[in-house]
Each structure stands twice: as structure tokens, then as C-alpha cells.
JSON list of C-alpha atoms and ligand atoms in Angstrom, two decimals:
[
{"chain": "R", "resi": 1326, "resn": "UNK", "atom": "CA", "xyz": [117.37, 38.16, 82.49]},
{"chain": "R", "resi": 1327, "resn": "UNK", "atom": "CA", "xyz": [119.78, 38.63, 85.57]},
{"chain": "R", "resi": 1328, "resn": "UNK", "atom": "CA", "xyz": [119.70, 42.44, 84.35]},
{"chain": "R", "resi": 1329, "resn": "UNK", "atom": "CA", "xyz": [115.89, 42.51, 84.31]},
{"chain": "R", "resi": 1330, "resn": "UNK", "atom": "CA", "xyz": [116.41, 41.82, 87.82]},
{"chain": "R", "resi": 1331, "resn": "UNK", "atom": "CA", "xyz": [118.57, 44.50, 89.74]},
{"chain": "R", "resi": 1332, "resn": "UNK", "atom": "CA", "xyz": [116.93, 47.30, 87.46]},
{"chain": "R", "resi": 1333, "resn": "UNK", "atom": "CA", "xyz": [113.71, 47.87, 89.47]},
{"chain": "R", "resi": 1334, "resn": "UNK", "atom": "CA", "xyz": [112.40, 50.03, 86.67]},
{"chain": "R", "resi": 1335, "resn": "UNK", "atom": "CA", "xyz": [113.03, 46.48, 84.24]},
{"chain": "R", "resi": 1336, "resn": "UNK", "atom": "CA", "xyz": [111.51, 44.72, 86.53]},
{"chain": "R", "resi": 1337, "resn": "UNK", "atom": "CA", "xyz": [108.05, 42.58, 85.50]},
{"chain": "R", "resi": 1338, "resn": "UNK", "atom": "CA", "xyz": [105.15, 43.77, 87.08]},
{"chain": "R", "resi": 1339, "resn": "UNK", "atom": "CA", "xyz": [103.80, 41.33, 90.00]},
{"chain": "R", "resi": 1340, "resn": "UNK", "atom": "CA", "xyz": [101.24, 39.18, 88.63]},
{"chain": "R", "resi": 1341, "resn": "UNK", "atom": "CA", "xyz": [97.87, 38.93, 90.26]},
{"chain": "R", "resi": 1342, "resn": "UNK", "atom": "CA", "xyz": [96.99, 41.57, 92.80]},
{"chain": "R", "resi": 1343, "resn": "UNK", "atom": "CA", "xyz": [98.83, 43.85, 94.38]},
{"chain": "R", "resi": 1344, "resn": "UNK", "atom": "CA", "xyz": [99.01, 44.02, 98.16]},
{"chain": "R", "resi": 1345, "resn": "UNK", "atom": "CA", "xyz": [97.46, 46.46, 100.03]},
{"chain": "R", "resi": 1346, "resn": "UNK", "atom": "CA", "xyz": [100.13, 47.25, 102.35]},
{"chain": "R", "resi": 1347, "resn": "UNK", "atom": "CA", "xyz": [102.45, 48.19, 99.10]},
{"chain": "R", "resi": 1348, "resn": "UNK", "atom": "CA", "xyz": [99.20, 50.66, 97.80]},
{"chain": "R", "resi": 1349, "resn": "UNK", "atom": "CA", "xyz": [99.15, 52.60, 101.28]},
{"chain": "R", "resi": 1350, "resn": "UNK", "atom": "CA", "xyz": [102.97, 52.79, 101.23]},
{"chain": "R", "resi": 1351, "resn": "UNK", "atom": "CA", "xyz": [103.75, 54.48, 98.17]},
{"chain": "R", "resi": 1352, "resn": "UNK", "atom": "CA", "xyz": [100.56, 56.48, 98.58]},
{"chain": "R", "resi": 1353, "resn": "UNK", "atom": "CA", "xyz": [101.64, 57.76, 101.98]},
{"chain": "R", "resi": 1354, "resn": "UNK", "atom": "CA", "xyz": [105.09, 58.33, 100.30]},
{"chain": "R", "resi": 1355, "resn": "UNK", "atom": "CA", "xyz": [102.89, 60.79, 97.30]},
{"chain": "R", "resi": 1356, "resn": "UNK", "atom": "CA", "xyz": [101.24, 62.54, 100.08]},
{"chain": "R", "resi": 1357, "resn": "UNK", "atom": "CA", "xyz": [104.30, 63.06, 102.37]},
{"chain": "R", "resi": 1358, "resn": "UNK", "atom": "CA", "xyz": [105.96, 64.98, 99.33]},
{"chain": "R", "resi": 1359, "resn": "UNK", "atom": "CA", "xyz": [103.29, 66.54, 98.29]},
{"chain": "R", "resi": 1360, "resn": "UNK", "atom": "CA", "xyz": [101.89, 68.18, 101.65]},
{"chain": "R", "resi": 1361, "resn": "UNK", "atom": "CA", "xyz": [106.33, 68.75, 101.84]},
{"chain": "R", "resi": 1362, "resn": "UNK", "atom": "CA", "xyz": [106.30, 70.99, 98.87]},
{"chain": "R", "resi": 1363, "resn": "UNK", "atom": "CA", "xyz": [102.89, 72.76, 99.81]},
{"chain": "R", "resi": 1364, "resn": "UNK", "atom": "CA", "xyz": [104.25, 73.39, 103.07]},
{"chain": "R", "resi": 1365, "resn": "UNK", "atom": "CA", "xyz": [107.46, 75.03, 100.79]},
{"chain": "R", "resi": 1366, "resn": "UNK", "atom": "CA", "xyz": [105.28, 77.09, 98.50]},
{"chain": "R", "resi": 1367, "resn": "UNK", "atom": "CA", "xyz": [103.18, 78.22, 100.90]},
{"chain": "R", "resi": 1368, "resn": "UNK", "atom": "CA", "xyz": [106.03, 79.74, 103.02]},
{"chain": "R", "resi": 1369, "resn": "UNK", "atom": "CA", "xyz": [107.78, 80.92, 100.14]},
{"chain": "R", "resi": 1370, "resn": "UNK", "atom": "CA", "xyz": [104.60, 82.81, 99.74]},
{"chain": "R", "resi": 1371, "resn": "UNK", "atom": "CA", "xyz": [104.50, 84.42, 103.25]},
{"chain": "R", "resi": 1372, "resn": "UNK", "atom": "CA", "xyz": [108.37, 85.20, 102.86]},
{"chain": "R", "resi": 1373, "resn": "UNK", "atom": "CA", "xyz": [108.54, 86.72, 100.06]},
{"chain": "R", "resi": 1374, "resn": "UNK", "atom": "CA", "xyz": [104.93, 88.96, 100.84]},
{"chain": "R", "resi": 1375, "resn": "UNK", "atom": "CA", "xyz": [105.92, 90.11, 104.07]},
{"chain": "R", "resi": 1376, "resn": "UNK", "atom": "CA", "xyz": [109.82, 90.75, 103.58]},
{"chain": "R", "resi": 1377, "resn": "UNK", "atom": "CA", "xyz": [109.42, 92.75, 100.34]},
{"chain": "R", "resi": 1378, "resn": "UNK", "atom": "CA", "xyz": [105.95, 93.13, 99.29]},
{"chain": "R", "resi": 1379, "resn": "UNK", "atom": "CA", "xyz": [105.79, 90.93, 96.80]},
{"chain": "R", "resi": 1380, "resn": "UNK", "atom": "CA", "xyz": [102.04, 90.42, 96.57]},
{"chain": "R", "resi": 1381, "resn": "UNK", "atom": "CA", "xyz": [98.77, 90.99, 94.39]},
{"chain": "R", "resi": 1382, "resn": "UNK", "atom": "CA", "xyz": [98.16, 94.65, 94.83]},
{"chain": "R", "resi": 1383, "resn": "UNK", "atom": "CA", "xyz": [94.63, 94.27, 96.80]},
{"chain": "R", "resi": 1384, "resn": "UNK", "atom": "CA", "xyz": [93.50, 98.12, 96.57]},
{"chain": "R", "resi": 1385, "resn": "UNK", "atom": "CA", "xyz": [89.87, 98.31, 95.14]},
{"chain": "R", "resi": 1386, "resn": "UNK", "atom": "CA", "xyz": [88.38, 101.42, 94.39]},
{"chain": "R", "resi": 1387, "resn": "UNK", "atom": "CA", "xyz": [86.09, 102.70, 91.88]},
{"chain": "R", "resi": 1388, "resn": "UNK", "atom": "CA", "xyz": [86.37, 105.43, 89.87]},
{"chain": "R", "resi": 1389, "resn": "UNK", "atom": "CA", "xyz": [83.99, 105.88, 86.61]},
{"chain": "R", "resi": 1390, "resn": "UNK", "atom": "CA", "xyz": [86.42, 106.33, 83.38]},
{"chain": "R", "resi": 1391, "resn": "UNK", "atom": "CA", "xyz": [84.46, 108.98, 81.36]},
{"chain": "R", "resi": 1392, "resn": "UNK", "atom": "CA", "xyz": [84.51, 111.89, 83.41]},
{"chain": "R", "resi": 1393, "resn": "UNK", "atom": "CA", "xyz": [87.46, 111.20, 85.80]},
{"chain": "R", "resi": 1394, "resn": "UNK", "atom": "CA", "xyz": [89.21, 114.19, 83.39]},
{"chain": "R", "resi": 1395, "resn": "UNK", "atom": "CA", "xyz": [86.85, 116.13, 83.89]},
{"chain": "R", "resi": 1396, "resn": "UNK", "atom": "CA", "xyz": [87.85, 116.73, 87.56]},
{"chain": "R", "resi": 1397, "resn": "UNK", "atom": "CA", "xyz": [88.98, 115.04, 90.79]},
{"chain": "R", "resi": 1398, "resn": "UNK", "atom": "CA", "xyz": [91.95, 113.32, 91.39]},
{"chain": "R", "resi": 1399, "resn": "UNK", "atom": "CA", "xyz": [92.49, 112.68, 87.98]},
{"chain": "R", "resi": 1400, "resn": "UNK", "atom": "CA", "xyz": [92.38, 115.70, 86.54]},
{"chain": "R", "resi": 1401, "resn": "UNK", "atom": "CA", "xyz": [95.11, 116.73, 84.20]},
{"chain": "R", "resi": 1402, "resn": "UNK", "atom": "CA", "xyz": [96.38, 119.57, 87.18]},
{"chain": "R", "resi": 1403, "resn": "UNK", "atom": "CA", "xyz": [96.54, 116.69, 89.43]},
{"chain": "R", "resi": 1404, "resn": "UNK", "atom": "CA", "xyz": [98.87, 114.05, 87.33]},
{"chain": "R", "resi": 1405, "resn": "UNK", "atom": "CA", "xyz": [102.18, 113.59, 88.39]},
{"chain": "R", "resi": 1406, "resn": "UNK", "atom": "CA", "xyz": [104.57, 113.39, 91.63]},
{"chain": "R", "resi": 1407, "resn": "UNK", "atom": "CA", "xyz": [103.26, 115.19, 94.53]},
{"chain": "R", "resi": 1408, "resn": "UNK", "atom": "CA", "xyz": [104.68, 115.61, 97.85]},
{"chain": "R", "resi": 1409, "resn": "UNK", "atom": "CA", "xyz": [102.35, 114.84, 101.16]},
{"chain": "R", "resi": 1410, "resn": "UNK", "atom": "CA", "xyz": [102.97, 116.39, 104.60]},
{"chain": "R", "resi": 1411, "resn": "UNK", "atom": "CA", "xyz": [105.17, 113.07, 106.16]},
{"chain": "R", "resi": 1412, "resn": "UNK", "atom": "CA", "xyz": [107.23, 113.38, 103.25]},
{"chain": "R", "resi": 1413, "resn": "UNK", "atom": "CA", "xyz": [106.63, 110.21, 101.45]},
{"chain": "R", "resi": 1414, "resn": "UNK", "atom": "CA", "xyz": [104.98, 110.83, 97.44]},
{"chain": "R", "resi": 1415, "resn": "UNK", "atom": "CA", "xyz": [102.05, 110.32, 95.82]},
{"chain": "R", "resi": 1416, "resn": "UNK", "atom": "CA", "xyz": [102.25, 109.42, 91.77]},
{"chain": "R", "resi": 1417, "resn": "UNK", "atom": "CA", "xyz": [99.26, 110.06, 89.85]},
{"chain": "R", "resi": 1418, "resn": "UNK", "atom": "CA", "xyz": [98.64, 108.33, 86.34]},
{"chain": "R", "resi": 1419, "resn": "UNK", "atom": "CA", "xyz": [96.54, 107.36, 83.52]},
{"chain": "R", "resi": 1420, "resn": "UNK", "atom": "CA", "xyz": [97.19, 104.39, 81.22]},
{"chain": "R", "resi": 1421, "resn": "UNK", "atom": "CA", "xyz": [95.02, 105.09, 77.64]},
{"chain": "R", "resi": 1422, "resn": "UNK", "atom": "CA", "xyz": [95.72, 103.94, 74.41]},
{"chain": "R", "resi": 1423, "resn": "UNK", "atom": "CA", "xyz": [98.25, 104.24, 73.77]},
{"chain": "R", "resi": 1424, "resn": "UNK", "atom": "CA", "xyz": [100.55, 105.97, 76.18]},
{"chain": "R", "resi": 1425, "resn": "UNK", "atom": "CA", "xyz": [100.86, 106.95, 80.17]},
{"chain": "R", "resi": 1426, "resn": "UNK", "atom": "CA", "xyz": [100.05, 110.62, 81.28]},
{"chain": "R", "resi": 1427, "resn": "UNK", "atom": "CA", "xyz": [102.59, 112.07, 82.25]},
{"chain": "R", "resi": 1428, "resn": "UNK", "atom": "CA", "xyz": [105.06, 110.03, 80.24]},
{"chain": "R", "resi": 1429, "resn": "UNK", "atom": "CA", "xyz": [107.98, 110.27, 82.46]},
{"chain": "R", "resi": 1430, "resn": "UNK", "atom": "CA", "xyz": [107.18, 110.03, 86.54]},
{"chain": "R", "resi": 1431, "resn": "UNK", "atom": "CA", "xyz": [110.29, 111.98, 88.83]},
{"chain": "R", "resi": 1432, "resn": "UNK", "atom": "CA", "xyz": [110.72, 110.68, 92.23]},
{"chain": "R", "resi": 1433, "resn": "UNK", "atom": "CA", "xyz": [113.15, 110.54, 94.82]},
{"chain": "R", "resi": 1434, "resn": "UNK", "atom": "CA", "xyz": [115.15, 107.60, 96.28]},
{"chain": "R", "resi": 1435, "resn": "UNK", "atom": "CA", "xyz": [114.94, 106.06, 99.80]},
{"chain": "R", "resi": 1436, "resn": "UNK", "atom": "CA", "xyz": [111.13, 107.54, 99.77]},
{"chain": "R", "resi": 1437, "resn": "UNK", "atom": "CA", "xyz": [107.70, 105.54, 100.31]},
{"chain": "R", "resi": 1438, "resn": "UNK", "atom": "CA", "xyz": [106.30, 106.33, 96.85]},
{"chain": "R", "resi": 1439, "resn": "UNK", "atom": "CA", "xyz": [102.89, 105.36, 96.31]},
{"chain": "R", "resi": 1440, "resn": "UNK", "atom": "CA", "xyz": [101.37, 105.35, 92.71]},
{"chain": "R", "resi": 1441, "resn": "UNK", "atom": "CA", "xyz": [97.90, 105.70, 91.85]},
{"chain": "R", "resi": 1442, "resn": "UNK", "atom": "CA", "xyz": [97.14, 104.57, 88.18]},
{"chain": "R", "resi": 1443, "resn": "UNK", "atom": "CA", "xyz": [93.69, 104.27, 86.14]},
{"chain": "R", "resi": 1444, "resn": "UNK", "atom": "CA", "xyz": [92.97, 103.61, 83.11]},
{"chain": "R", "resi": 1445, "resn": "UNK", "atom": "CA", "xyz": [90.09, 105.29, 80.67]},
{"chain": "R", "resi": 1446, "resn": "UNK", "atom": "CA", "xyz": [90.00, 102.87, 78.01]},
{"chain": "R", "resi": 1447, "resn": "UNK", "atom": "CA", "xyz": [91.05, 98.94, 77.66]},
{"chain": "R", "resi": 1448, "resn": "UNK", "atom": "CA", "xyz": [93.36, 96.98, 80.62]},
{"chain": "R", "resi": 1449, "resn": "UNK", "atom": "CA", "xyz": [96.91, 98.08, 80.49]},
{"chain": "R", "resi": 1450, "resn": "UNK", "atom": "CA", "xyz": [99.34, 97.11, 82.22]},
{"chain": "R", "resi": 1451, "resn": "UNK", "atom": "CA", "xyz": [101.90, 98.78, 85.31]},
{"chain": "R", "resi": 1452, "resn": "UNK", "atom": "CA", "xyz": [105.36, 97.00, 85.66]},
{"chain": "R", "resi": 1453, "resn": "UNK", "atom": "CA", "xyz": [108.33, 98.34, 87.31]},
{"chain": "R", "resi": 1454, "resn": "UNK", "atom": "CA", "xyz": [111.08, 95.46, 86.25]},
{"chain": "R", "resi": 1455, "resn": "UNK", "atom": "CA", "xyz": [113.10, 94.47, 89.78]},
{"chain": "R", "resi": 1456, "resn": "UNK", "atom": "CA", "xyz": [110.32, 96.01, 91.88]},
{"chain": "R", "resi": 1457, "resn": "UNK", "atom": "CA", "xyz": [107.24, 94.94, 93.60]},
{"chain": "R", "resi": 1458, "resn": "UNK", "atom": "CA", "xyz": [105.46, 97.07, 91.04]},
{"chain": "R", "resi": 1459, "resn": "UNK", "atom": "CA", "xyz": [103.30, 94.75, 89.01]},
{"chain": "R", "resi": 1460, "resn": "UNK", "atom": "CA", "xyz": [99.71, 95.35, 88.65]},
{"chain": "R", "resi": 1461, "resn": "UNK", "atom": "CA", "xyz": [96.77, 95.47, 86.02]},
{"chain": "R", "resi": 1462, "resn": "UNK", "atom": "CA", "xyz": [95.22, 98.91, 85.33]},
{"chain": "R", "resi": 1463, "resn": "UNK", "atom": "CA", "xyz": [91.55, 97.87, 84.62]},
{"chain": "R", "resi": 1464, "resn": "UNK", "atom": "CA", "xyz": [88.86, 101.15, 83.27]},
{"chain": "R", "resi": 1465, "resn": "UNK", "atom": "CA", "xyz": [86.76, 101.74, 86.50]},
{"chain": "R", "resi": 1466, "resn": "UNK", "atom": "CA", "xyz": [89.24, 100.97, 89.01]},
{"chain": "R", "resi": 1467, "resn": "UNK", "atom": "CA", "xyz": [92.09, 103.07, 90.70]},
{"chain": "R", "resi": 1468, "resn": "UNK", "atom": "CA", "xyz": [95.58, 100.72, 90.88]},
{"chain": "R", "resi": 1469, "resn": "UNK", "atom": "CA", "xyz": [97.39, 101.50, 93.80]},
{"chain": "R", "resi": 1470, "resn": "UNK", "atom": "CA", "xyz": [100.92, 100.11, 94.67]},
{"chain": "R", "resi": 1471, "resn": "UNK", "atom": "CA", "xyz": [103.55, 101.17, 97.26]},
{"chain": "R", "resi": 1472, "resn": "UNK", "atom": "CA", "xyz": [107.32, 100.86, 96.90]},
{"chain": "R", "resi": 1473, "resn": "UNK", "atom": "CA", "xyz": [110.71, 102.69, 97.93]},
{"chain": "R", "resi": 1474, "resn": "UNK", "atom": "CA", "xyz": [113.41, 103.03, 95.23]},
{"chain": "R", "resi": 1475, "resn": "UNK", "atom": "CA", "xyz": [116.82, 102.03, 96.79]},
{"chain": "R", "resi": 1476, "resn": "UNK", "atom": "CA", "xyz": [118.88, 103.77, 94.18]},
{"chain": "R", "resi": 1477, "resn": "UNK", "atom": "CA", "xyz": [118.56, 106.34, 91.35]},
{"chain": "R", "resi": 1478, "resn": "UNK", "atom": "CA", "xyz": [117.96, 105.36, 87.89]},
{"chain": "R", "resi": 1479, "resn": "UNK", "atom": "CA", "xyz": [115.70, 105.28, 85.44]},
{"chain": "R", "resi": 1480, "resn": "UNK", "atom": "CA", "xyz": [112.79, 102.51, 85.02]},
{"chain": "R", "resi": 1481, "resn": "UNK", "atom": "CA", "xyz": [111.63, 101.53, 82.14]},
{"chain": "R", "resi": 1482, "resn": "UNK", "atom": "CA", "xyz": [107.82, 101.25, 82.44]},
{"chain": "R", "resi": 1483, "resn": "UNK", "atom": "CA", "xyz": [106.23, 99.02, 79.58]},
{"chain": "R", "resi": 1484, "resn": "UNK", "atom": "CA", "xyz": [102.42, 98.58, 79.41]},
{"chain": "R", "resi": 1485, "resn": "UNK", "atom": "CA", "xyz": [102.48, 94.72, 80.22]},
{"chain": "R", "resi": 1486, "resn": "UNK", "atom": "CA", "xyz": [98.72, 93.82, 79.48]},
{"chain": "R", "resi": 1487, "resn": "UNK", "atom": "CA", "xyz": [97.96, 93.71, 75.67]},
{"chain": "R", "resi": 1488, "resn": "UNK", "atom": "CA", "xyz": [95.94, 96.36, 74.71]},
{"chain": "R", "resi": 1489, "resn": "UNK", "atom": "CA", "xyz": [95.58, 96.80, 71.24]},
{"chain": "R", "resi": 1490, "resn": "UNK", "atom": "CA", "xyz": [97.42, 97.53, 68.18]},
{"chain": "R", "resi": 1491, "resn": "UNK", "atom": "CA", "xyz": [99.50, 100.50, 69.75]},
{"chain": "R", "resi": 1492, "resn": "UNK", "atom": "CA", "xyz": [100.42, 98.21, 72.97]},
{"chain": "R", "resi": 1493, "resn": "UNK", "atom": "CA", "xyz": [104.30, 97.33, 71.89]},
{"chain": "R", "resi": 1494, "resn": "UNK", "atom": "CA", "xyz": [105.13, 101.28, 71.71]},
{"chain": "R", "resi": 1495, "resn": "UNK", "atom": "CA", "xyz": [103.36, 102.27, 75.04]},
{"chain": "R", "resi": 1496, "resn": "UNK", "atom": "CA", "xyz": [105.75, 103.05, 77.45]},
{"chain": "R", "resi": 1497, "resn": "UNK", "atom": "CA", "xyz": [106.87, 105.26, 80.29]},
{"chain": "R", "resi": 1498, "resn": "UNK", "atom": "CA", "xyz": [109.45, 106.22, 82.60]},
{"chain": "R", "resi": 1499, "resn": "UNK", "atom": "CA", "xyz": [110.02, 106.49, 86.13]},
{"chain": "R", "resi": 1500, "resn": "UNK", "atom": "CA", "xyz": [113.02, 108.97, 86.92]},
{"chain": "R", "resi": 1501, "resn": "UNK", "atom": "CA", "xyz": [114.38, 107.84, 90.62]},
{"chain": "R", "resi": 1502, "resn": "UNK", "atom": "CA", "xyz": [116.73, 110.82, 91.77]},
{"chain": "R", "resi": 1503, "resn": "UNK", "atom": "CA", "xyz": [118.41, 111.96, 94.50]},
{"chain": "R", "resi": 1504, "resn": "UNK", "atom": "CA", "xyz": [116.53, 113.44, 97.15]},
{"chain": "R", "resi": 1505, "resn": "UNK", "atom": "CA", "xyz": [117.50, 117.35, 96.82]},
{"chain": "R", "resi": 1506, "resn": "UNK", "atom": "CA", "xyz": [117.25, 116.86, 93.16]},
{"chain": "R", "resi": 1507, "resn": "UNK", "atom": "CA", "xyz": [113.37, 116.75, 93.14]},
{"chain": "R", "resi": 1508, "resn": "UNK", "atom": "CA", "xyz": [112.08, 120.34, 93.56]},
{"chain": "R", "resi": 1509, "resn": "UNK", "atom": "CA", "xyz": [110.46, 121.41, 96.84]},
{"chain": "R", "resi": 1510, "resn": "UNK", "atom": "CA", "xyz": [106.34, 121.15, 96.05]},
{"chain": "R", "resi": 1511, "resn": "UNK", "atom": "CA", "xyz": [103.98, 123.04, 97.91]},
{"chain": "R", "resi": 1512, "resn": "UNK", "atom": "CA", "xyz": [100.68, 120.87, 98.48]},
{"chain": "R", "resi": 1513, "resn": "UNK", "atom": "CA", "xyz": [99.08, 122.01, 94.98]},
{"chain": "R", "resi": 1514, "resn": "UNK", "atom": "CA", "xyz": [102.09, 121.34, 93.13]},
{"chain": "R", "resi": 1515, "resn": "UNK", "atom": "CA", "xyz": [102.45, 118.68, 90.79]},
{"chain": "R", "resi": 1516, "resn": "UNK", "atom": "CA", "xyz": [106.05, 117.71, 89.29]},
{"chain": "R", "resi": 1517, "resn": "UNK", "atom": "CA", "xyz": [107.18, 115.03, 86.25]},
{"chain": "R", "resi": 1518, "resn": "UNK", "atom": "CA", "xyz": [110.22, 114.72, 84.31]},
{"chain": "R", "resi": 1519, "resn": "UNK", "atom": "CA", "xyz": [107.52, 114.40, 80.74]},
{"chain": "R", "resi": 1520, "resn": "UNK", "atom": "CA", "xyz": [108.91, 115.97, 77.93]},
{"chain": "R", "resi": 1521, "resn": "UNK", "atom": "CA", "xyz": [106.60, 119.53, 77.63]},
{"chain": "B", "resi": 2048, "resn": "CUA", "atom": "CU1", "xyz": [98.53, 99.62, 77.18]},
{"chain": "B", "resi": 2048, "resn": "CUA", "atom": "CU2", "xyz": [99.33, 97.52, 76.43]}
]
């Protein structure tokens, strides 16, 4: 009995009605930790987005699937790294079933790289493991992320959105390299590290 006692989890319930003042206090206790561990997500949120990016890729732009190879941006010519006048790089992609064209993207380290990516066919899926590059490549839409590659290497780049029956062996590469190692492209020029 004495044990029932000093073990407040043992303890009887109270019988009759429980005071009011006891109801407020544990409630404000609930709501005291829980507005505490909003208040923690929330800034790990803010952290985390503004010190590295680490947020839902919010480009929206529309592109219609069946003739983007016909011409435009996403034109065969056009796929790949290319270089823009302040220097940073511009990847160009498409996801289909059941591979990424070009296979293998080259660019250089300690560069602003931005990658466009669309897809013709079902949702794949664009993930860079230990980047910020995580994002859905929906048909009709142009997926656009930004990143800088602190050291050279080679990403593996699995489709991350199911896709069909081909979706485990779709996969690319992204090549980082050294800076001098990535050849010098004039404004038409296109370059990948794709198998010919
Ligand atoms: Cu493409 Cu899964």
C-alpha cells in the first residue's frame, strides 16, 4: 500500500471531481511545451533555409512536355553544362522513363551551379545525396535548384520518385571537377561527361 503511495504513477485516481485549478495547471504545462517545441521547429526551419538552402525548391514554370524536344531550351543541342557570362553554370536536363539526358552532368567546384530539369513523361525524381538538391520533376513544369559543390567528386543521382517499372535502374551522375578541368565554352556550347 505504502508503495502505492510514493509512486505517483501507482497512485489511485482522486475520487469525485477533479479541481479546476489542477485542469488549468497541467494544461498550461501541455501548452508551455508545446508552443516550446514549435518555437524550436520553427527556427530550425529558418536556420537551416537561410544558412544552406535547405528548402522546397519554389521555381514554377511551365513548359508543355510534347514538343519541348522539338526546340527551345530543351532541345537536345541545348542539354548539358553551359557556361553564362558571370561565370556561374547552367545544367540542363530531362528525366523520362527511364533514364536522365545527358546521363552524366560535368561541373566545376566552388561554382553557383544552377540545374534546370523537366520531365516528358511520369514524376521522377532529382536528388543530390549531402546537398540541398532535392526536388520532384513533374511533366509540365521546369525544376530549378541552385547549389555550389565544395569539393570534387562524383554524385550519384538516383531518380527518387517512383516512376514505373524501370525506376530502380534510372540513374545519373554529376561529375564535380576542378575548375580548369571543365573545358572553356563559348555561349553555344554545351558540355557533359555522358558516355557518347
Ligand atoms: Cu524516374 Cu523513378
Amino acid at each position: 500500500m505504502a508503495d502505492n503511495v510514493t509512486n505517483p504513477l501507482r497512485r489511485p485516481l482522486p475520487d469525485g471531481v477533479i479541481p479546476e485549478q489542477e485542469i488549468t495547471r497541467t494544461e498550461d504545462r501541455w501548452l508551455t511545451a508545446m508552443l516550446g517545441m514549435l518555437g524550436v521547429m520553427m527556427a530550425i526551419i529558418v536556420v537551416t533555409g537561410s544558412l544552406h538552402a535547405l528548402h522546397p525548391p519554389s521555381n514554377v514554370e511551365t513548359i508543355n512536355p510534347i514538343t519541348l524536344h522539338l526546340g527551345g531550351e530543351f532541345a537536345e543541342s541545348n542539354l548539358g553544362t553551359a557556361a553564362e557570362p558571370d561565370g556561374s553554370v547552367t545544367v540542363r536536363m530531362i528525366a523520362e522513363q527511364y533514364s536522365f539526358v545527358p546521363t552524366c552532368a560535368q561541373v566545376p567546384v566552388d561554382t553557383p551551379v544552377k540545374f534546370r530539369i523537366t520531365s516528358t513523361d511520369a514524376i521522377h525524381g532529382f536528388l543530390l545525396p549531402a546537398t540541398n538538391v532535392n526536388t520532384m520533376v513533374v511533366p509540365g513544369y521546369v525544376a530549378e535548384v541552385r547549389t555550389t559543390f565544395s569539393r570534387p567528386g562524383v554524385y550519384d543521382m538516383p531518380c527518387n520518385e517512383f516512376c514505373g517499372y524501370g525506376h530502380h535502374g534510372m540513374w545519373a551522375r554529376v561529375k564535380v571537377v576542378p575548375r580548369d578541368q571543365l573545358p572553356d565554352l563559348s555561349p553555344v556550347e554545351r558540355t557533359s561527361c555522358a558516355k557518347q
